[in-house]
Short mmCIF file of C-alpha atoms and ligand atoms in Angstrom, two decimals:
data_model
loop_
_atom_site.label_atom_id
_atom_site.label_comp_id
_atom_site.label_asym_id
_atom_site.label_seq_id
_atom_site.Cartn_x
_atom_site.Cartn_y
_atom_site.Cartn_z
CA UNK Y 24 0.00 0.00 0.00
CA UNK Y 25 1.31 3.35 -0.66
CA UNK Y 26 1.03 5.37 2.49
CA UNK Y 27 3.72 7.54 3.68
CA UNK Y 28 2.70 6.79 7.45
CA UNK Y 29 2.90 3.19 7.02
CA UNK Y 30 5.93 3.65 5.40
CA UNK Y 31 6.68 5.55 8.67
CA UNK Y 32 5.83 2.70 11.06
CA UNK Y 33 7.92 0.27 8.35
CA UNK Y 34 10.87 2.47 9.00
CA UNK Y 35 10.95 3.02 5.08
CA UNK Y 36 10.53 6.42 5.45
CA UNK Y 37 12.43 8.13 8.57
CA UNK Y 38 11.00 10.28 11.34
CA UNK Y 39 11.62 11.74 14.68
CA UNK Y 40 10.22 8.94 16.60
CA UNK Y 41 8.99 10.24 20.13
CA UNK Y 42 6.70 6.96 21.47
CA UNK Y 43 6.69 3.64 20.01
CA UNK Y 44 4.99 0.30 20.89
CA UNK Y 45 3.19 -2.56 19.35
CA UNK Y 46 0.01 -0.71 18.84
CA UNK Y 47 0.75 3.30 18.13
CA UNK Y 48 3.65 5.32 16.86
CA UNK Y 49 3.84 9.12 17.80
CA UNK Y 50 6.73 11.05 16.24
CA UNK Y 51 7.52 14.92 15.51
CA UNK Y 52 5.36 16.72 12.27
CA UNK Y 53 7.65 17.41 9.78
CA UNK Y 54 6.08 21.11 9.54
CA UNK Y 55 5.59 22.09 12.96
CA UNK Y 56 2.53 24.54 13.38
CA UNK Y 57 3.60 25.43 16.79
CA UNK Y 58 6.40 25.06 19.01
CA UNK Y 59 5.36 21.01 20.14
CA UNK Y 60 3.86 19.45 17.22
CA UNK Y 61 3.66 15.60 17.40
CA UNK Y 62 1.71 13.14 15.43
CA UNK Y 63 0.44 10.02 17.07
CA UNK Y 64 -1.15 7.29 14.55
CA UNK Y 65 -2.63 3.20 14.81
CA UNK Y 66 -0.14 1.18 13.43
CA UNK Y 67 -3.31 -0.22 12.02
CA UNK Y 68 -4.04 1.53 8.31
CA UNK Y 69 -7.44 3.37 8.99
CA UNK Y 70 -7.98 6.04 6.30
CA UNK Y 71 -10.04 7.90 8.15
CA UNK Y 72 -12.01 8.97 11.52
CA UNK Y 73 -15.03 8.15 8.33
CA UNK Y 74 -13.59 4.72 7.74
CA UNK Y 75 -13.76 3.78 11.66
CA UNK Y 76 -15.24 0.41 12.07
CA UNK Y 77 -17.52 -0.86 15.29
CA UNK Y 78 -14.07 -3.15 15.82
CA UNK Y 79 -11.71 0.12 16.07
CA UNK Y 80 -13.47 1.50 19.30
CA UNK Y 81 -11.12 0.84 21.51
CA UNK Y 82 -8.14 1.54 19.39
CA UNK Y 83 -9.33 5.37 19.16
CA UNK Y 84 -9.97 5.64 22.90
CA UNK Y 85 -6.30 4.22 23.48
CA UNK Y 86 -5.18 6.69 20.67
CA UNK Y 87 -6.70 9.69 23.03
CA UNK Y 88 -5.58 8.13 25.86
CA UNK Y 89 -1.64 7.95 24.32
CA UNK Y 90 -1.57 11.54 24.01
CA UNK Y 91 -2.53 12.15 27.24
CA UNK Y 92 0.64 10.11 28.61
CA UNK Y 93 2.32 11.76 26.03
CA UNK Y 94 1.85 15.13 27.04
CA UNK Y 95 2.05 14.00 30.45
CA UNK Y 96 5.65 12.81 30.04
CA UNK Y 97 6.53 15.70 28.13
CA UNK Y 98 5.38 18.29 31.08
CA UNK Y 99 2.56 20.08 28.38
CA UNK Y 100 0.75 22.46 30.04
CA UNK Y 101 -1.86 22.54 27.97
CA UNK Y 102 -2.39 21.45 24.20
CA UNK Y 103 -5.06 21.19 21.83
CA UNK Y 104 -5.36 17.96 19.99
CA UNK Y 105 -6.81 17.91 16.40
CA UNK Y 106 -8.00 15.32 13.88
CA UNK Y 107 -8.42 16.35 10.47
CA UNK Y 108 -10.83 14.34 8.50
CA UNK Y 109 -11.25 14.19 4.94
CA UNK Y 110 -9.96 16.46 1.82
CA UNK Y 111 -12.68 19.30 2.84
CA UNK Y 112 -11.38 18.80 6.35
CA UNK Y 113 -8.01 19.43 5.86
CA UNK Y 114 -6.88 16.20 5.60
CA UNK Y 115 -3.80 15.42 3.24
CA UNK Y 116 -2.26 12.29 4.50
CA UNK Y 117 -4.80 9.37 4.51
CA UNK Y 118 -3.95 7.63 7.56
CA UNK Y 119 -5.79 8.19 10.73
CA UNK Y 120 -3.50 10.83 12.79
CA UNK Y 121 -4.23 12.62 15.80
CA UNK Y 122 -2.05 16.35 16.07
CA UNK Y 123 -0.80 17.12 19.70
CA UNK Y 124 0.46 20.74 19.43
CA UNK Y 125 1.67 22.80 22.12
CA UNK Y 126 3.46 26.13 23.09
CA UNK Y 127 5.66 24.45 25.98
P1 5GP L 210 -3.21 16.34 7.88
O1 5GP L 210 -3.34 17.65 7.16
O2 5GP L 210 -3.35 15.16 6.96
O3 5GP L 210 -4.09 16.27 9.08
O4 5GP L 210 -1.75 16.33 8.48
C1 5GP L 210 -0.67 15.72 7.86
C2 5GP L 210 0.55 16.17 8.60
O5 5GP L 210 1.62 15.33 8.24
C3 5GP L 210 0.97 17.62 8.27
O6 5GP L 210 0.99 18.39 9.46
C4 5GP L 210 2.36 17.45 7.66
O7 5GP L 210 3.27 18.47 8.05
C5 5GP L 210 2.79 16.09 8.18
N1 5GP L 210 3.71 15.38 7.30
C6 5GP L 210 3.59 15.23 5.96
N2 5GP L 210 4.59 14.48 5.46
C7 5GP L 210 5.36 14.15 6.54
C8 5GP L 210 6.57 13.37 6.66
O8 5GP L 210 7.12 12.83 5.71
N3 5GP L 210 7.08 13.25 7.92
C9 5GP L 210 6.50 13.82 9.01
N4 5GP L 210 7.10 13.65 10.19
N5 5GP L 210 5.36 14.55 8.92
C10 5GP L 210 4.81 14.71 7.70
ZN1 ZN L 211 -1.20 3.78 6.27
#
């Protein structure tokens, strides 16, 4: 499959890996929109928040769950997590992705 975030979880492509394990993979946005700009995606390829299936429940409440750790471990005080879905939605990479961005 041709997806540059799988390609990121295959280590095909390189990034600035922040949190790994068997399940997620969060690493730095190549074009930071503010000062602390991670991505955190399923290893699993969803396409979308629209292509969600009864089966990925969980996965998306441990995907919310991950940035809170995250930004725990990382001392965020305060940070605004966004989901683009969708070309209208400002979506450009098709791979479910959650944005953690922060000033500190
Ligand atoms: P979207 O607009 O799809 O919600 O967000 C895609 C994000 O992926 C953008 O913020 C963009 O900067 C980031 N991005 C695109 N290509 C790469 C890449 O090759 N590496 C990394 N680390 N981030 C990327
Ligand atoms: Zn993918």
């Amino acid at each position: 499959m041709d997806c540059l975030f799988c390609k990121i979880i295959n280590k095909e492509v390189s990034s600035d890996i922040i949190y790994e394990d068997d399940k997620f993979l969060a690493f730095k946005d190549i074009n930071p929109k503010a000062p602390i700009h991670f991505l955190i995606i399923p290893k699993k390829h969803i396409t979308s928040i629209n292509h969600l299936q009864e089966e990925d429940k969980m996965l998306i409440g441990e995907l919310i769950f991950l940035a809170k750790k995250i930004a725990e471990e990382k001392n965020l005080d305060g940070y605004q997590l966004h989901i683009n879905v969708g070309r209208n939605g400002g979506q450009i990479i098709d791979h479910l992705h959650l944005h953690l961005l922060a000033n500190k």
